[in-house]
Amino acid sequence: MKKLINIFLTFFKIGLFTFGGGYAMISVIENECVSKKSWITKEDMKELVILSESTPGPIAINAATYIGYKTNKTLGSILATIGVSLPSLIIITIISAICSFFIDIFFKKCYNKRK
């Protein structure tokens, strides 16, 4: 259970603090998963990049799924994928709520000026 939480938190951190898309995340994933945590080998990392580029979908999500599966099978792959995707979902939801709030204010002011 502790390893599953660690997988989720590692990929959540990667998803939260890496800017520039999937290609920018590859070096961060390699640093975290090969150098620091030793979840995969350098050879696995080479395979990961090849597989992630050749399969459909975002590279970071494919990489997270691959590493999660290598470390803890199906549950690890699910948690790694959710972990890398969740920060973007949270940030977009917050931005959407803020934009919606300001759009409502703007249209109320425009509507009241017409009356």
mmCIF file with all atom_site columns, C-alpha atoms in Angstrom:
data_model
loop_
_atom_site.group_PDB
_atom_site.id
_atom_site.type_symbol
_atom_site.label_atom_id
_atom_site.label_alt_id
_atom_site.label_comp_id
_atom_site.label_asym_id
_atom_site.label_entity_id
_atom_site.label_seq_id
_atom_site.pdbx_PDB_ins_code
_atom_site.Cartn_x
_atom_site.Cartn_y
_atom_site.Cartn_z
_atom_site.occupancy
_atom_site.B_iso_or_equiv
_atom_site.pdbx_formal_charge
_atom_site.auth_seq_id
_atom_site.auth_comp_id
_atom_site.auth_asym_id
_atom_site.auth_atom_id
_atom_site.pdbx_PDB_model_num
ATOM 1   C CA . MET A 1 1   ? 0.000   0.000  0.000   1.00 0.00 ? 1   MET A CA 1
ATOM 2   C CA . LYS A 1 2   ? 2.846   2.389  0.831   1.00 0.00 ? 2   LYS A CA 1
ATOM 3   C CA . LYS A 1 3   ? 4.412   1.780  -2.592  1.00 0.00 ? 3   LYS A CA 1
ATOM 4   C CA . LEU A 1 4   ? 1.097   2.545  -4.320  1.00 0.00 ? 4   LEU A CA 1
ATOM 5   C CA . ILE A 1 5   ? 0.804   5.853  -2.471  1.00 0.00 ? 5   ILE A CA 1
ATOM 6   C CA . ASN A 1 6   ? 4.415   6.627  -3.371  1.00 0.00 ? 6   ASN A CA 1
ATOM 7   C CA . ILE A 1 7   ? 3.719   5.906  -7.059  1.00 0.00 ? 7   ILE A CA 1
ATOM 8   C CA . PHE A 1 8   ? 0.663   8.171  -7.028  1.00 0.00 ? 8   PHE A CA 1
ATOM 9   C CA . LEU A 1 9   ? 2.436   11.032 -5.218  1.00 0.00 ? 9   LEU A CA 1
ATOM 10  C CA . THR A 1 10  ? 5.530   10.814 -7.437  1.00 0.00 ? 10  THR A CA 1
ATOM 11  C CA . PHE A 1 11  ? 3.515   11.075 -10.631 1.00 0.00 ? 11  PHE A CA 1
ATOM 12  C CA . PHE A 1 12  ? 1.240   13.737 -9.115  1.00 0.00 ? 12  PHE A CA 1
ATOM 13  C CA . LYS A 1 13  ? 4.361   15.816 -8.412  1.00 0.00 ? 13  LYS A CA 1
ATOM 14  C CA . ILE A 1 14  ? 5.661   15.208 -11.936 1.00 0.00 ? 14  ILE A CA 1
ATOM 15  C CA . GLY A 1 15  ? 2.320   16.282 -13.409 1.00 0.00 ? 15  GLY A CA 1
ATOM 16  C CA . LEU A 1 16  ? 2.088   19.335 -11.164 1.00 0.00 ? 16  LEU A CA 1
ATOM 17  C CA . PHE A 1 17  ? 5.564   20.804 -11.564 1.00 0.00 ? 17  PHE A CA 1
ATOM 18  C CA . THR A 1 18  ? 6.592   19.876 -15.110 1.00 0.00 ? 18  THR A CA 1
ATOM 19  C CA . PHE A 1 19  ? 5.796   22.416 -17.804 1.00 0.00 ? 19  PHE A CA 1
ATOM 20  C CA . GLY A 1 20  ? 6.274   21.927 -21.516 1.00 0.00 ? 20  GLY A CA 1
ATOM 21  C CA . GLY A 1 21  ? 4.310   18.774 -22.214 1.00 0.00 ? 21  GLY A CA 1
ATOM 22  C CA . GLY A 1 22  ? 5.244   15.123 -22.407 1.00 0.00 ? 22  GLY A CA 1
ATOM 23  C CA . TYR A 1 23  ? 8.682   15.566 -23.949 1.00 0.00 ? 23  TYR A CA 1
ATOM 24  C CA . ALA A 1 24  ? 9.721   17.834 -21.072 1.00 0.00 ? 24  ALA A CA 1
ATOM 25  C CA . MET A 1 25  ? 8.467   15.234 -18.609 1.00 0.00 ? 25  MET A CA 1
ATOM 26  C CA . ILE A 1 26  ? 10.666  12.447 -19.977 1.00 0.00 ? 26  ILE A CA 1
ATOM 27  C CA . SER A 1 27  ? 13.817  13.733 -18.267 1.00 0.00 ? 27  SER A CA 1
ATOM 28  C CA . VAL A 1 28  ? 11.939  14.351 -15.010 1.00 0.00 ? 28  VAL A CA 1
ATOM 29  C CA . ILE A 1 29  ? 10.436  10.854 -15.138 1.00 0.00 ? 29  ILE A CA 1
ATOM 30  C CA . GLU A 1 30  ? 13.881  9.403  -15.792 1.00 0.00 ? 30  GLU A CA 1
ATOM 31  C CA . ASN A 1 31  ? 15.378  11.318 -12.886 1.00 0.00 ? 31  ASN A CA 1
ATOM 32  C CA . GLU A 1 32  ? 12.634  10.268 -10.461 1.00 0.00 ? 32  GLU A CA 1
ATOM 33  C CA . CYS A 1 33  ? 12.012  6.676  -11.556 1.00 0.00 ? 33  CYS A CA 1
ATOM 34  C CA . VAL A 1 34  ? 15.497  5.559  -12.644 1.00 0.00 ? 34  VAL A CA 1
ATOM 35  C CA . SER A 1 35  ? 17.950  7.616  -10.586 1.00 0.00 ? 35  SER A CA 1
ATOM 36  C CA . LYS A 1 36  ? 16.113  8.316  -7.335  1.00 0.00 ? 36  LYS A CA 1
ATOM 37  C CA . LYS A 1 37  ? 13.625  5.478  -6.871  1.00 0.00 ? 37  LYS A CA 1
ATOM 38  C CA . SER A 1 38  ? 15.157  2.718  -9.054  1.00 0.00 ? 38  SER A CA 1
ATOM 39  C CA . TRP A 1 39  ? 11.711  1.528  -10.149 1.00 0.00 ? 39  TRP A CA 1
ATOM 40  C CA . ILE A 1 40  ? 12.983  0.873  -13.671 1.00 0.00 ? 40  ILE A CA 1
ATOM 41  C CA . THR A 1 41  ? 16.382  0.515  -15.318 1.00 0.00 ? 41  THR A CA 1
ATOM 42  C CA . LYS A 1 42  ? 17.934  2.713  -17.992 1.00 0.00 ? 42  LYS A CA 1
ATOM 43  C CA . GLU A 1 43  ? 17.122  -0.004 -20.509 1.00 0.00 ? 43  GLU A CA 1
ATOM 44  C CA . ASP A 1 44  ? 13.464  0.086  -19.386 1.00 0.00 ? 44  ASP A CA 1
ATOM 45  C CA . MET A 1 45  ? 13.537  3.861  -19.825 1.00 0.00 ? 45  MET A CA 1
ATOM 46  C CA . LYS A 1 46  ? 14.681  3.461  -23.430 1.00 0.00 ? 46  LYS A CA 1
ATOM 47  C CA . GLU A 1 47  ? 11.835  1.018  -24.054 1.00 0.00 ? 47  GLU A CA 1
ATOM 48  C CA . LEU A 1 48  ? 9.425   3.391  -22.319 1.00 0.00 ? 48  LEU A CA 1
ATOM 49  C CA . VAL A 1 49  ? 10.331  6.274  -24.640 1.00 0.00 ? 49  VAL A CA 1
ATOM 50  C CA . ILE A 1 50  ? 10.002  4.056  -27.719 1.00 0.00 ? 50  ILE A CA 1
ATOM 51  C CA . LEU A 1 51  ? 6.642   2.651  -26.612 1.00 0.00 ? 51  LEU A CA 1
ATOM 52  C CA . SER A 1 52  ? 5.306   6.026  -25.464 1.00 0.00 ? 52  SER A CA 1
ATOM 53  C CA . GLU A 1 53  ? 6.090   7.645  -28.798 1.00 0.00 ? 53  GLU A CA 1
ATOM 54  C CA . SER A 1 54  ? 4.690   4.811  -30.871 1.00 0.00 ? 54  SER A CA 1
ATOM 55  C CA . THR A 1 55  ? 1.384   4.324  -29.046 1.00 0.00 ? 55  THR A CA 1
ATOM 56  C CA . PRO A 1 56  ? -1.504  6.787  -29.323 1.00 0.00 ? 56  PRO A CA 1
ATOM 57  C CA . GLY A 1 57  ? -2.021  9.268  -26.518 1.00 0.00 ? 57  GLY A CA 1
ATOM 58  C CA . PRO A 1 58  ? 0.074   11.693 -24.513 1.00 0.00 ? 58  PRO A CA 1
ATOM 59  C CA . ILE A 1 59  ? 3.632   10.560 -23.835 1.00 0.00 ? 59  ILE A CA 1
ATOM 60  C CA . ALA A 1 60  ? 3.504   11.376 -20.113 1.00 0.00 ? 60  ALA A CA 1
ATOM 61  C CA . ILE A 1 61  ? 0.373   9.297  -19.578 1.00 0.00 ? 61  ILE A CA 1
ATOM 62  C CA . ASN A 1 62  ? 1.793   6.371  -21.550 1.00 0.00 ? 62  ASN A CA 1
ATOM 63  C CA . ALA A 1 63  ? 5.033   6.592  -19.559 1.00 0.00 ? 63  ALA A CA 1
ATOM 64  C CA . ALA A 1 64  ? 3.192   6.743  -16.227 1.00 0.00 ? 64  ALA A CA 1
ATOM 65  C CA . THR A 1 65  ? 1.064   3.756  -17.174 1.00 0.00 ? 65  THR A CA 1
ATOM 66  C CA . TYR A 1 66  ? 4.132   1.762  -18.224 1.00 0.00 ? 66  TYR A CA 1
ATOM 67  C CA . ILE A 1 67  ? 6.098   2.519  -15.043 1.00 0.00 ? 67  ILE A CA 1
ATOM 68  C CA . GLY A 1 68  ? 3.078   1.935  -12.836 1.00 0.00 ? 68  GLY A CA 1
ATOM 69  C CA . TYR A 1 69  ? 2.537   -1.453 -14.443 1.00 0.00 ? 69  TYR A CA 1
ATOM 70  C CA . LYS A 1 70  ? 6.221   -2.399 -14.116 1.00 0.00 ? 70  LYS A CA 1
ATOM 71  C CA . THR A 1 71  ? 6.198   -1.545 -10.404 1.00 0.00 ? 71  THR A CA 1
ATOM 72  C CA . ASN A 1 72  ? 2.748   -2.708 -9.222  1.00 0.00 ? 72  ASN A CA 1
ATOM 73  C CA . LYS A 1 73  ? 0.849   -4.233 -12.136 1.00 0.00 ? 73  LYS A CA 1
ATOM 74  C CA . THR A 1 74  ? -2.682  -2.972 -12.901 1.00 0.00 ? 74  THR A CA 1
ATOM 75  C CA . LEU A 1 75  ? -3.311  -0.961 -9.734  1.00 0.00 ? 75  LEU A CA 1
ATOM 76  C CA . GLY A 1 76  ? 0.074   0.730  -10.060 1.00 0.00 ? 76  GLY A CA 1
ATOM 77  C CA . SER A 1 77  ? -0.622  1.693  -13.658 1.00 0.00 ? 77  SER A CA 1
ATOM 78  C CA . ILE A 1 78  ? -4.031  3.125  -12.740 1.00 0.00 ? 78  ILE A CA 1
ATOM 79  C CA . LEU A 1 79  ? -2.661  5.188  -9.851  1.00 0.00 ? 79  LEU A CA 1
ATOM 80  C CA . ALA A 1 80  ? 0.333   6.454  -11.857 1.00 0.00 ? 80  ALA A CA 1
ATOM 81  C CA . THR A 1 81  ? -1.944  7.505  -14.723 1.00 0.00 ? 81  THR A CA 1
ATOM 82  C CA . ILE A 1 82  ? -4.367  9.276  -12.394 1.00 0.00 ? 82  ILE A CA 1
ATOM 83  C CA . GLY A 1 83  ? -1.456  10.887 -10.557 1.00 0.00 ? 83  GLY A CA 1
ATOM 84  C CA . VAL A 1 84  ? 0.078   12.404 -13.686 1.00 0.00 ? 84  VAL A CA 1
ATOM 85  C CA . SER A 1 85  ? -3.317  13.550 -15.059 1.00 0.00 ? 85  SER A CA 1
ATOM 86  C CA . LEU A 1 86  ? -4.981  14.890 -11.911 1.00 0.00 ? 86  LEU A CA 1
ATOM 87  C CA . PRO A 1 87  ? -2.949  18.128 -11.515 1.00 0.00 ? 87  PRO A CA 1
ATOM 88  C CA . SER A 1 88  ? -3.971  19.290 -15.001 1.00 0.00 ? 88  SER A CA 1
ATOM 89  C CA . LEU A 1 89  ? -7.613  18.477 -14.302 1.00 0.00 ? 89  LEU A CA 1
ATOM 90  C CA . ILE A 1 90  ? -7.561  20.403 -11.009 1.00 0.00 ? 90  ILE A CA 1
ATOM 91  C CA . ILE A 1 91  ? -5.833  23.439 -12.533 1.00 0.00 ? 91  ILE A CA 1
ATOM 92  C CA . ILE A 1 92  ? -8.188  23.565 -15.548 1.00 0.00 ? 92  ILE A CA 1
ATOM 93  C CA . THR A 1 93  ? -11.225 23.229 -13.266 1.00 0.00 ? 93  THR A CA 1
ATOM 94  C CA . ILE A 1 94  ? -10.060 26.139 -11.099 1.00 0.00 ? 94  ILE A CA 1
ATOM 95  C CA . ILE A 1 95  ? -9.309  28.319 -14.140 1.00 0.00 ? 95  ILE A CA 1
ATOM 96  C CA . SER A 1 96  ? -12.696 27.452 -15.633 1.00 0.00 ? 96  SER A CA 1
ATOM 97  C CA . ALA A 1 97  ? -14.507 28.376 -12.420 1.00 0.00 ? 97  ALA A CA 1
ATOM 98  C CA . ILE A 1 98  ? -12.668 31.706 -12.206 1.00 0.00 ? 98  ILE A CA 1
ATOM 99  C CA . CYS A 1 99  ? -13.377 32.513 -15.865 1.00 0.00 ? 99  CYS A CA 1
ATOM 100 C CA . SER A 1 100 ? -17.023 31.564 -15.438 1.00 0.00 ? 100 SER A CA 1
ATOM 101 C CA . PHE A 1 101 ? -17.276 33.859 -12.416 1.00 0.00 ? 101 PHE A CA 1
ATOM 102 C CA . PHE A 1 102 ? -15.821 36.836 -14.301 1.00 0.00 ? 102 PHE A CA 1
ATOM 103 C CA . ILE A 1 103 ? -17.902 36.146 -17.409 1.00 0.00 ? 103 ILE A CA 1
ATOM 104 C CA . ASP A 1 104 ? -21.061 36.158 -15.275 1.00 0.00 ? 104 ASP A CA 1
ATOM 105 C CA . ILE A 1 105 ? -20.052 39.498 -13.737 1.00 0.00 ? 105 ILE A CA 1
ATOM 106 C CA . PHE A 1 106 ? -19.270 40.964 -17.160 1.00 0.00 ? 106 PHE A CA 1
ATOM 107 C CA . PHE A 1 107 ? -22.577 39.898 -18.709 1.00 0.00 ? 107 PHE A CA 1
ATOM 108 C CA . LYS A 1 108 ? -24.587 41.102 -15.721 1.00 0.00 ? 108 LYS A CA 1
ATOM 109 C CA . LYS A 1 109 ? -22.990 44.548 -16.034 1.00 0.00 ? 109 LYS A CA 1
ATOM 110 C CA . CYS A 1 110 ? -23.621 44.622 -19.793 1.00 0.00 ? 110 CYS A CA 1
ATOM 111 C CA . TYR A 1 111 ? -27.211 43.456 -19.342 1.00 0.00 ? 111 TYR A CA 1
ATOM 112 C CA . ASN A 1 112 ? -27.920 46.068 -16.624 1.00 0.00 ? 112 ASN A CA 1
ATOM 113 C CA . LYS A 1 113 ? -26.518 48.875 -18.829 1.00 0.00 ? 113 LYS A CA 1
ATOM 114 C CA . ARG A 1 114 ? -29.008 47.991 -21.565 1.00 0.00 ? 114 ARG A CA 1
ATOM 115 C CA . LYS A 1 115 ? -32.009 48.410 -19.272 1.00 0.00 ? 115 LYS A CA 1
#
